[in-house]
Amino acid sequence: DQQVKQNSPSLSVQEGRISILNCDYTNSMFDYFLWYKKYPAEGPTFLISISSIKDKNEDGRFTVFLNKSAKHLSLHIVPSQPGDSAVYFCAASAGRDMRFGAGTRLTVKP
Amino acid sequence: EPEVTQTPSHQVTQMGQEVILRCVPISNHLYFYWYRQILGQKVEFLVSFYNNEISEKSEIFDDQFSVERPDGSNFTLKIRSTKLEDSAMYFCASKGQVMTNQPQHFGDGTRLSIL
């Protein structure tokens, strides 16, 4: 099931800089997109979401951008902090169920 | 803040044995899910459950697997005859409304180790 793809398994960023995590999807029926953050030994924690009727949603240091024509979304974290170091999963939904990408491990260096 | 709770946190079972993983979803939620994550791999959808029946299941969710909501609070995943490849983290999730855009909320998972 490759409906949601995160092609970068890892990303390393300096503290204070911007982190950009990318996600692509193939199913045009998806209308709701989410980012989850996961620490070791914990479940995924909801971070931010965006509906397909929008192209941007912002919550504090986190902004999600959606490009429907390219079937692409991205998560921007600015400024990045060491506590942001985790695995970030992109997810997409077509109403009921959700599909995850493979995740990107973000490391923010002090 | 209400949360999804899963027990046990770690389950060790002999191959061929039955195992039941338990979840208590958020109390007013209506839609329930099981996912698994094999070490180092992606989170994979197993099954969704609504109105006391399976709504959708993946190809992973074969006849070895079953789900049940035995009472008003618990949601269980049963694996009838475990195999080595069933070793994974199993996550339960729940969502408030069926068709609206809402995030699913996850428990911290049960680590299942098959020996």
PDB file of C-alpha atoms in Angstrom:
ATOM      1  CA  ASP A   1       0.000   0.000   0.000  1.00  0.00           C
ATOM      2  CA  GLN A   2       1.955   3.006  -1.292  1.00  0.00           C
ATOM      3  CA  GLN A   3      -0.803   5.587  -1.266  1.00  0.00           C
ATOM      4  CA  VAL A   4       1.148   7.862   1.044  1.00  0.00           C
ATOM      5  CA  LYS A   5       4.891   8.267   0.596  1.00  0.00           C
ATOM      6  CA  GLN A   6       7.574   9.940   2.622  1.00  0.00           C
ATOM      7  CA  ASN A   7      10.705   9.590   0.559  1.00  0.00           C
ATOM      8  CA  SER A   8      13.173  10.958   3.098  1.00  0.00           C
ATOM      9  CA  PRO A   9      13.765   8.483   5.917  1.00  0.00           C
ATOM     10  CA  SER A  10      15.758  11.020   7.905  1.00  0.00           C
ATOM     11  CA  LEU A  11      16.457  14.734   8.225  1.00  0.00           C
ATOM     12  CA  SER A  12      19.000  16.539  10.376  1.00  0.00           C
ATOM     13  CA  VAL A  13      18.629  20.255  11.147  1.00  0.00           C
ATOM     14  CA  GLN A  14      20.408  22.750  13.365  1.00  0.00           C
ATOM     15  CA  GLU A  15      18.491  24.205  16.295  1.00  0.00           C
ATOM     16  CA  GLY A  16      16.780  27.457  15.343  1.00  0.00           C
ATOM     17  CA  ARG A  17      16.622  26.610  11.647  1.00  0.00           C
ATOM     18  CA  ILE A  18      13.617  25.519   9.629  1.00  0.00           C
ATOM     19  CA  SER A  19      12.726  21.832   9.276  1.00  0.00           C
ATOM     20  CA  ILE A  20      10.778  20.863   6.149  1.00  0.00           C
ATOM     21  CA  LEU A  21       9.266  17.407   5.966  1.00  0.00           C
ATOM     22  CA  ASN A  22       7.668  16.259   2.736  1.00  0.00           C
ATOM     23  CA  CYS A  23       4.918  13.842   1.826  1.00  0.00           C
ATOM     24  CA  ASP A  24       3.337  12.726  -1.449  1.00  0.00           C
ATOM     25  CA  TYR A  25       0.101  10.873  -2.026  1.00  0.00           C
ATOM     26  CA  THR A  26      -1.488   9.107  -4.962  1.00  0.00           C
ATOM     27  CA  ASN A  27      -5.160   8.740  -4.064  1.00  0.00           C
ATOM     28  CA  SER A  28      -7.125  11.771  -5.267  1.00  0.00           C
ATOM     29  CA  MET A  29     -10.002  10.787  -2.950  1.00  0.00           C
ATOM     30  CA  PHE A  30      -8.007  11.830   0.118  1.00  0.00           C
ATOM     31  CA  ASP A  31      -9.505  15.016   1.520  1.00  0.00           C
ATOM     32  CA  TYR A  32      -7.934  15.312   4.949  1.00  0.00           C
ATOM     33  CA  PHE A  33      -4.248  15.220   5.751  1.00  0.00           C
ATOM     34  CA  LEU A  34      -2.493  14.933   9.077  1.00  0.00           C
ATOM     35  CA  TRP A  35       0.933  14.944  10.623  1.00  0.00           C
ATOM     36  CA  TYR A  36       1.725  12.803  13.621  1.00  0.00           C
ATOM     37  CA  LYS A  37       4.821  12.864  15.778  1.00  0.00           C
ATOM     38  CA  LYS A  38       6.143   9.726  17.421  1.00  0.00           C
ATOM     39  CA  TYR A  39       8.660   9.287  20.197  1.00  0.00           C
ATOM     40  CA  PRO A  40      10.157   5.854  20.966  1.00  0.00           C
ATOM     41  CA  ALA A  41       7.909   3.635  23.116  1.00  0.00           C
ATOM     42  CA  GLU A  42       4.925   5.931  22.604  1.00  0.00           C
ATOM     43  CA  GLY A  43       2.022   5.996  20.179  1.00  0.00           C
ATOM     44  CA  PRO A  44       1.730   8.556  17.382  1.00  0.00           C
ATOM     45  CA  THR A  45       0.599  11.953  18.679  1.00  0.00           C
ATOM     46  CA  PHE A  46      -1.524  14.182  16.489  1.00  0.00           C
ATOM     47  CA  LEU A  47       0.297  17.365  15.544  1.00  0.00           C
ATOM     48  CA  ILE A  48      -1.551  19.302  12.870  1.00  0.00           C
ATOM     49  CA  SER A  49      -3.981  18.676  10.021  1.00  0.00           C
ATOM     50  CA  ILE A  50      -5.333  20.301   6.893  1.00  0.00           C
ATOM     51  CA  SER A  51      -8.501  19.869   4.905  1.00  0.00           C
ATOM     52  CA  SER A  52      -8.337  19.679   1.126  1.00  0.00           C
ATOM     53  CA  ILE A  53     -10.274  22.936   0.841  1.00  0.00           C
ATOM     54  CA  LYS A  54      -7.278  24.794   2.287  1.00  0.00           C
ATOM     55  CA  ASP A  55      -3.698  25.136   1.155  1.00  0.00           C
ATOM     56  CA  LYS A  56      -2.154  26.188   4.457  1.00  0.00           C
ATOM     57  CA  ASN A  57      -2.762  25.660   8.146  1.00  0.00           C
ATOM     58  CA  GLU A  58      -0.619  27.141  10.884  1.00  0.00           C
ATOM     59  CA  ASP A  59      -0.347  26.295  14.576  1.00  0.00           C
ATOM     60  CA  GLY A  60       2.455  28.039  16.419  1.00  0.00           C
ATOM     61  CA  ARG A  61       5.794  26.842  15.079  1.00  0.00           C
ATOM     62  CA  PHE A  62       4.121  24.274  12.831  1.00  0.00           C
ATOM     63  CA  THR A  63       2.693  24.980   9.376  1.00  0.00           C
ATOM     64  CA  VAL A  64       1.320  22.458   6.924  1.00  0.00           C
ATOM     65  CA  PHE A  65       1.116  23.283   3.226  1.00  0.00           C
ATOM     66  CA  LEU A  66      -1.013  21.371   0.749  1.00  0.00           C
ATOM     67  CA  ASN A  67      -0.532  21.381  -3.025  1.00  0.00           C
ATOM     68  CA  LYS A  68      -3.454  19.383  -4.396  1.00  0.00           C
ATOM     69  CA  SER A  69      -2.421  19.577  -8.025  1.00  0.00           C
ATOM     70  CA  ALA A  70       0.951  18.045  -7.162  1.00  0.00           C
ATOM     71  CA  LYS A  71      -0.552  15.717  -4.525  1.00  0.00           C
ATOM     72  CA  HIS A  72       2.067  16.965  -2.121  1.00  0.00           C
ATOM     73  CA  LEU A  73       2.090  18.261   1.394  1.00  0.00           C
ATOM     74  CA  SER A  74       4.802  19.506   3.654  1.00  0.00           C
ATOM     75  CA  LEU A  75       5.306  20.286   7.308  1.00  0.00           C
ATOM     76  CA  HIS A  76       7.418  23.298   8.259  1.00  0.00           C
ATOM     77  CA  ILE A  77       8.764  23.655  11.776  1.00  0.00           C
ATOM     78  CA  VAL A  78      10.337  26.992  12.572  1.00  0.00           C
ATOM     79  CA  PRO A  79      12.333  27.517  14.640  1.00  0.00           C
ATOM     80  CA  SER A  80      13.307  23.889  15.186  1.00  0.00           C
ATOM     81  CA  GLN A  81      14.067  22.820  18.749  1.00  0.00           C
ATOM     82  CA  PRO A  82      15.915  19.746  20.087  1.00  0.00           C
ATOM     83  CA  GLY A  83      12.637  18.523  21.609  1.00  0.00           C
ATOM     84  CA  ASP A  84      11.231  18.269  18.085  1.00  0.00           C
ATOM     85  CA  SER A  85      13.522  15.306  17.445  1.00  0.00           C
ATOM     86  CA  ALA A  86      11.160  12.411  16.702  1.00  0.00           C
ATOM     87  CA  VAL A  87       9.723  10.416  13.826  1.00  0.00           C
ATOM     88  CA  TYR A  88       7.100  12.348  11.862  1.00  0.00           C
ATOM     89  CA  PHE A  89       4.377  10.490  10.013  1.00  0.00           C
ATOM     90  CA  CYS A  90       2.255  11.958   7.285  1.00  0.00           C
ATOM     91  CA  ALA A  91      -1.268  10.491   7.041  1.00  0.00           C
ATOM     92  CA  ALA A  92      -4.171  10.904   4.661  1.00  0.00           C
ATOM     93  CA  SER A  93      -7.844  10.134   4.999  1.00  0.00           C
ATOM     94  CA  ALA A  94     -10.835   9.801   2.692  1.00  0.00           C
ATOM     95  CA  GLY A  95     -13.488  10.126   5.392  1.00  0.00           C
ATOM     96  CA  ARG A  96     -13.296   7.042   7.547  1.00  0.00           C
ATOM     97  CA  ASP A  97      -9.907   5.438   7.439  1.00  0.00           C
ATOM     98  CA  MET A  98      -6.382   6.676   7.319  1.00  0.00           C
ATOM     99  CA  ARG A  99      -3.158   5.634   5.635  1.00  0.00           C
ATOM    100  CA  PHE A 100       0.305   6.460   6.884  1.00  0.00           C
ATOM    101  CA  GLY A 101       3.582   7.249   5.195  1.00  0.00           C
ATOM    102  CA  ALA A 102       6.734   5.446   6.276  1.00  0.00           C
ATOM    103  CA  GLY A 103       7.887   8.300   8.483  1.00  0.00           C
ATOM    104  CA  THR A 104      10.825  10.715   8.551  1.00  0.00           C
ATOM    105  CA  ARG A 105      13.184  10.745  11.516  1.00  0.00           C
ATOM    106  CA  LEU A 106      13.957  14.365  12.388  1.00  0.00           C
ATOM    107  CA  THR A 107      17.036  15.144  14.440  1.00  0.00           C
ATOM    108  CA  VAL A 108      17.457  18.694  15.669  1.00  0.00           C
ATOM    109  CA  LYS A 109      21.026  19.349  16.797  1.00  0.00           C
ATOM    110  CA  PRO A 110      21.741  21.893  19.545  1.00  0.00           C
TER     111      PRO A 110
ATOM    112  CA  GLU B   1      -7.190  15.269  28.367  1.00  0.00           C
ATOM    113  CA  PRO B   2      -8.877  11.910  27.646  1.00  0.00           C
ATOM    114  CA  GLU B   3      -6.609   9.286  26.160  1.00  0.00           C
ATOM    115  CA  VAL B   4      -6.598   5.827  24.622  1.00  0.00           C
ATOM    116  CA  THR B   5      -5.123   3.216  26.950  1.00  0.00           C
ATOM    117  CA  GLN B   6      -3.681  -0.129  25.953  1.00  0.00           C
ATOM    118  CA  THR B   7      -2.767  -3.167  28.023  1.00  0.00           C
ATOM    119  CA  PRO B   8      -0.425  -4.867  28.436  1.00  0.00           C
ATOM    120  CA  SER B   9       2.479  -2.675  27.394  1.00  0.00           C
ATOM    121  CA  HIS B  10       4.519  -5.772  26.538  1.00  0.00           C
ATOM    122  CA  GLN B  11       3.260  -9.282  25.805  1.00  0.00           C
ATOM    123  CA  VAL B  12       5.545 -12.272  25.309  1.00  0.00           C
ATOM    124  CA  THR B  13       3.881 -15.365  23.856  1.00  0.00           C
ATOM    125  CA  GLN B  14       4.960 -18.721  22.502  1.00  0.00           C
ATOM    126  CA  MET B  15       4.401 -19.285  18.782  1.00  0.00           C
ATOM    127  CA  GLY B  16       1.055 -20.961  18.163  1.00  0.00           C
ATOM    128  CA  GLN B  17      -0.576 -19.524  21.258  1.00  0.00           C
ATOM    129  CA  GLU B  18      -3.546 -17.181  21.268  1.00  0.00           C
ATOM    130  CA  VAL B  19      -3.076 -13.593  22.410  1.00  0.00           C
ATOM    131  CA  ILE B  20      -5.566 -10.851  23.216  1.00  0.00           C
ATOM    132  CA  LEU B  21      -4.527  -7.217  23.127  1.00  0.00           C
ATOM    133  CA  ARG B  22      -6.766  -4.802  24.980  1.00  0.00           C
ATOM    134  CA  CYS B  23      -7.667  -1.195  24.389  1.00  0.00           C
ATOM    135  CA  VAL B  24      -9.903   1.312  26.111  1.00  0.00           C
ATOM    136  CA  PRO B  25     -10.773   3.999  23.546  1.00  0.00           C
ATOM    137  CA  ILE B  26     -11.739   7.539  24.475  1.00  0.00           C
ATOM    138  CA  SER B  27     -15.179   7.256  26.065  1.00  0.00           C
ATOM    139  CA  ASN B  28     -17.384   9.163  23.618  1.00  0.00           C
ATOM    140  CA  HIS B  29     -15.615   7.957  20.501  1.00  0.00           C
ATOM    141  CA  LEU B  30     -17.461   5.824  17.967  1.00  0.00           C
ATOM    142  CA  TYR B  31     -14.842   4.582  15.536  1.00  0.00           C
ATOM    143  CA  PHE B  32     -12.025   2.263  16.509  1.00  0.00           C
ATOM    144  CA  TYR B  33      -8.879   1.040  14.796  1.00  0.00           C
ATOM    145  CA  TRP B  34      -5.976  -1.327  15.127  1.00  0.00           C
ATOM    146  CA  TYR B  35      -2.612  -0.701  13.494  1.00  0.00           C
ATOM    147  CA  ARG B  36       0.694  -2.489  13.733  1.00  0.00           C
ATOM    148  CA  GLN B  37       4.290  -1.414  13.275  1.00  0.00           C
ATOM    149  CA  ILE B  38       6.938  -4.039  12.680  1.00  0.00           C
ATOM    150  CA  LEU B  39      10.311  -2.858  13.975  1.00  0.00           C
ATOM    151  CA  GLY B  40      11.821  -0.312  11.604  1.00  0.00           C
ATOM    152  CA  GLN B  41       8.840  -0.298   9.260  1.00  0.00           C
ATOM    153  CA  LYS B  42       5.805   1.889   8.660  1.00  0.00           C
ATOM    154  CA  VAL B  43       2.606   1.980  10.688  1.00  0.00           C
ATOM    155  CA  GLU B  44       0.202  -0.371   8.885  1.00  0.00           C
ATOM    156  CA  PHE B  45      -3.572  -0.291   9.039  1.00  0.00           C
ATOM    157  CA  LEU B  46      -5.172  -3.537  10.193  1.00  0.00           C
ATOM    158  CA  VAL B  47      -8.867  -2.948  10.799  1.00  0.00           C
ATOM    159  CA  SER B  48     -11.517  -0.364  11.550  1.00  0.00           C
ATOM    160  CA  PHE B  49     -14.638  -0.996  13.626  1.00  0.00           C
ATOM    161  CA  TYR B  50     -17.876   0.932  13.854  1.00  0.00           C
ATOM    162  CA  ASN B  51     -21.333   0.176  15.157  1.00  0.00           C
ATOM    163  CA  ASN B  52     -20.247  -3.246  16.429  1.00  0.00           C
ATOM    164  CA  GLU B  53     -18.914  -4.498  13.143  1.00  0.00           C
ATOM    165  CA  ILE B  54     -15.795  -4.367  11.026  1.00  0.00           C
ATOM    166  CA  SER B  55     -15.899  -1.411   8.661  1.00  0.00           C
ATOM    167  CA  GLU B  56     -12.739  -2.126   6.698  1.00  0.00           C
ATOM    168  CA  LYS B  57      -9.797  -4.480   6.974  1.00  0.00           C
ATOM    169  CA  SER B  58      -6.450  -4.764   5.253  1.00  0.00           C
ATOM    170  CA  GLU B  59      -4.929  -7.831   3.627  1.00  0.00           C
ATOM    171  CA  ILE B  60      -2.864  -8.308   6.777  1.00  0.00           C
ATOM    172  CA  PHE B  61      -6.034  -8.903   8.798  1.00  0.00           C
ATOM    173  CA  ASP B  62      -6.583 -12.533   7.839  1.00  0.00           C
ATOM    174  CA  ASP B  63      -8.574 -15.285   9.557  1.00  0.00           C
ATOM    175  CA  GLN B  64      -6.036 -15.401  12.393  1.00  0.00           C
ATOM    176  CA  PHE B  65      -7.217 -12.004  13.565  1.00  0.00           C
ATOM    177  CA  SER B  66     -10.484 -10.931  15.126  1.00  0.00           C
ATOM    178  CA  VAL B  67     -11.749  -7.852  16.933  1.00  0.00           C
ATOM    179  CA  GLU B  68     -14.431  -7.432  19.506  1.00  0.00           C
ATOM    180  CA  ARG B  69     -16.052  -4.790  21.621  1.00  0.00           C
ATOM    181  CA  PRO B  70     -17.231  -7.021  24.480  1.00  0.00           C
ATOM    182  CA  ASP B  71     -18.670  -4.193  26.560  1.00  0.00           C
ATOM    183  CA  GLY B  72     -19.123  -0.442  26.417  1.00  0.00           C
ATOM    184  CA  SER B  73     -15.500   0.400  27.051  1.00  0.00           C
ATOM    185  CA  ASN B  74     -13.063  -2.253  25.798  1.00  0.00           C
ATOM    186  CA  PHE B  75     -11.941  -2.973  22.249  1.00  0.00           C
ATOM    187  CA  THR B  76      -9.839  -6.097  21.766  1.00  0.00           C
ATOM    188  CA  LEU B  77      -7.651  -7.615  19.070  1.00  0.00           C
ATOM    189  CA  LYS B  78      -7.252 -11.398  19.165  1.00  0.00           C
ATOM    190  CA  ILE B  79      -4.619 -13.343  17.273  1.00  0.00           C
ATOM    191  CA  ARG B  80      -5.639 -16.998  17.294  1.00  0.00           C
ATOM    192  CA  SER B  81      -2.415 -18.846  16.554  1.00  0.00           C
ATOM    193  CA  THR B  82       0.519 -16.492  16.683  1.00  0.00           C
ATOM    194  CA  LYS B  83       3.429 -16.659  14.241  1.00  0.00           C
ATOM    195  CA  LEU B  84       6.928 -15.263  14.575  1.00  0.00           C
ATOM    196  CA  GLU B  85       6.095 -12.561  12.031  1.00  0.00           C
ATOM    197  CA  ASP B  86       3.299 -11.255  14.263  1.00  0.00           C
ATOM    198  CA  SER B  87       5.974  -9.714  16.476  1.00  0.00           C
ATOM    199  CA  ALA B  88       5.343  -5.958  16.295  1.00  0.00           C
ATOM    200  CA  MET B  89       3.985  -2.942  18.117  1.00  0.00           C
ATOM    201  CA  TYR B  90       0.201  -2.919  17.976  1.00  0.00           C
ATOM    202  CA  PHE B  91      -1.533   0.444  18.268  1.00  0.00           C
ATOM    203  CA  CYS B  92      -5.170   1.066  19.008  1.00  0.00           C
ATOM    204  CA  ALA B  93      -6.794   4.335  17.924  1.00  0.00           C
ATOM    205  CA  SER B  94     -10.193   5.937  18.171  1.00  0.00           C
ATOM    206  CA  LYS B  95     -12.052   8.794  16.543  1.00  0.00           C
ATOM    207  CA  GLY B  96     -15.111  10.731  17.657  1.00  0.00           C
ATOM    208  CA  GLN B  97     -17.212  10.995  14.524  1.00  0.00           C
ATOM    209  CA  VAL B  98     -17.366   8.724  11.529  1.00  0.00           C
ATOM    210  CA  MET B  99     -17.239  10.855   8.421  1.00  0.00           C
ATOM    211  CA  THR B 100     -16.004  14.204   9.647  1.00  0.00           C
ATOM    212  CA  ASN B 101     -12.432  15.364   9.417  1.00  0.00           C
ATOM    213  CA  GLN B 102     -11.038  14.568  12.823  1.00  0.00           C
ATOM    214  CA  PRO B 103      -7.722  13.092  13.891  1.00  0.00           C
ATOM    215  CA  GLN B 104      -7.486   9.608  15.278  1.00  0.00           C
ATOM    216  CA  HIS B 105      -6.055   9.409  18.768  1.00  0.00           C
ATOM    217  CA  PHE B 106      -3.596   6.634  19.523  1.00  0.00           C
ATOM    218  CA  GLY B 107      -2.643   4.624  22.561  1.00  0.00           C
ATOM    219  CA  ASP B 108       0.989   3.977  23.445  1.00  0.00           C
ATOM    220  CA  GLY B 109       0.845   0.487  21.979  1.00  0.00           C
ATOM    221  CA  THR B 110       1.450  -3.088  23.034  1.00  0.00           C
ATOM    222  CA  ARG B 111       4.771  -4.637  22.103  1.00  0.00           C
ATOM    223  CA  LEU B 112       4.048  -8.232  21.093  1.00  0.00           C
ATOM    224  CA  SER B 113       7.010 -10.603  21.090  1.00  0.00           C
ATOM    225  CA  ILE B 114       6.491 -14.096  19.696  1.00  0.00           C
ATOM    226  CA  LEU B 115       9.079 -16.685  20.739  1.00  0.00           C
TER     227      LEU B 115
END
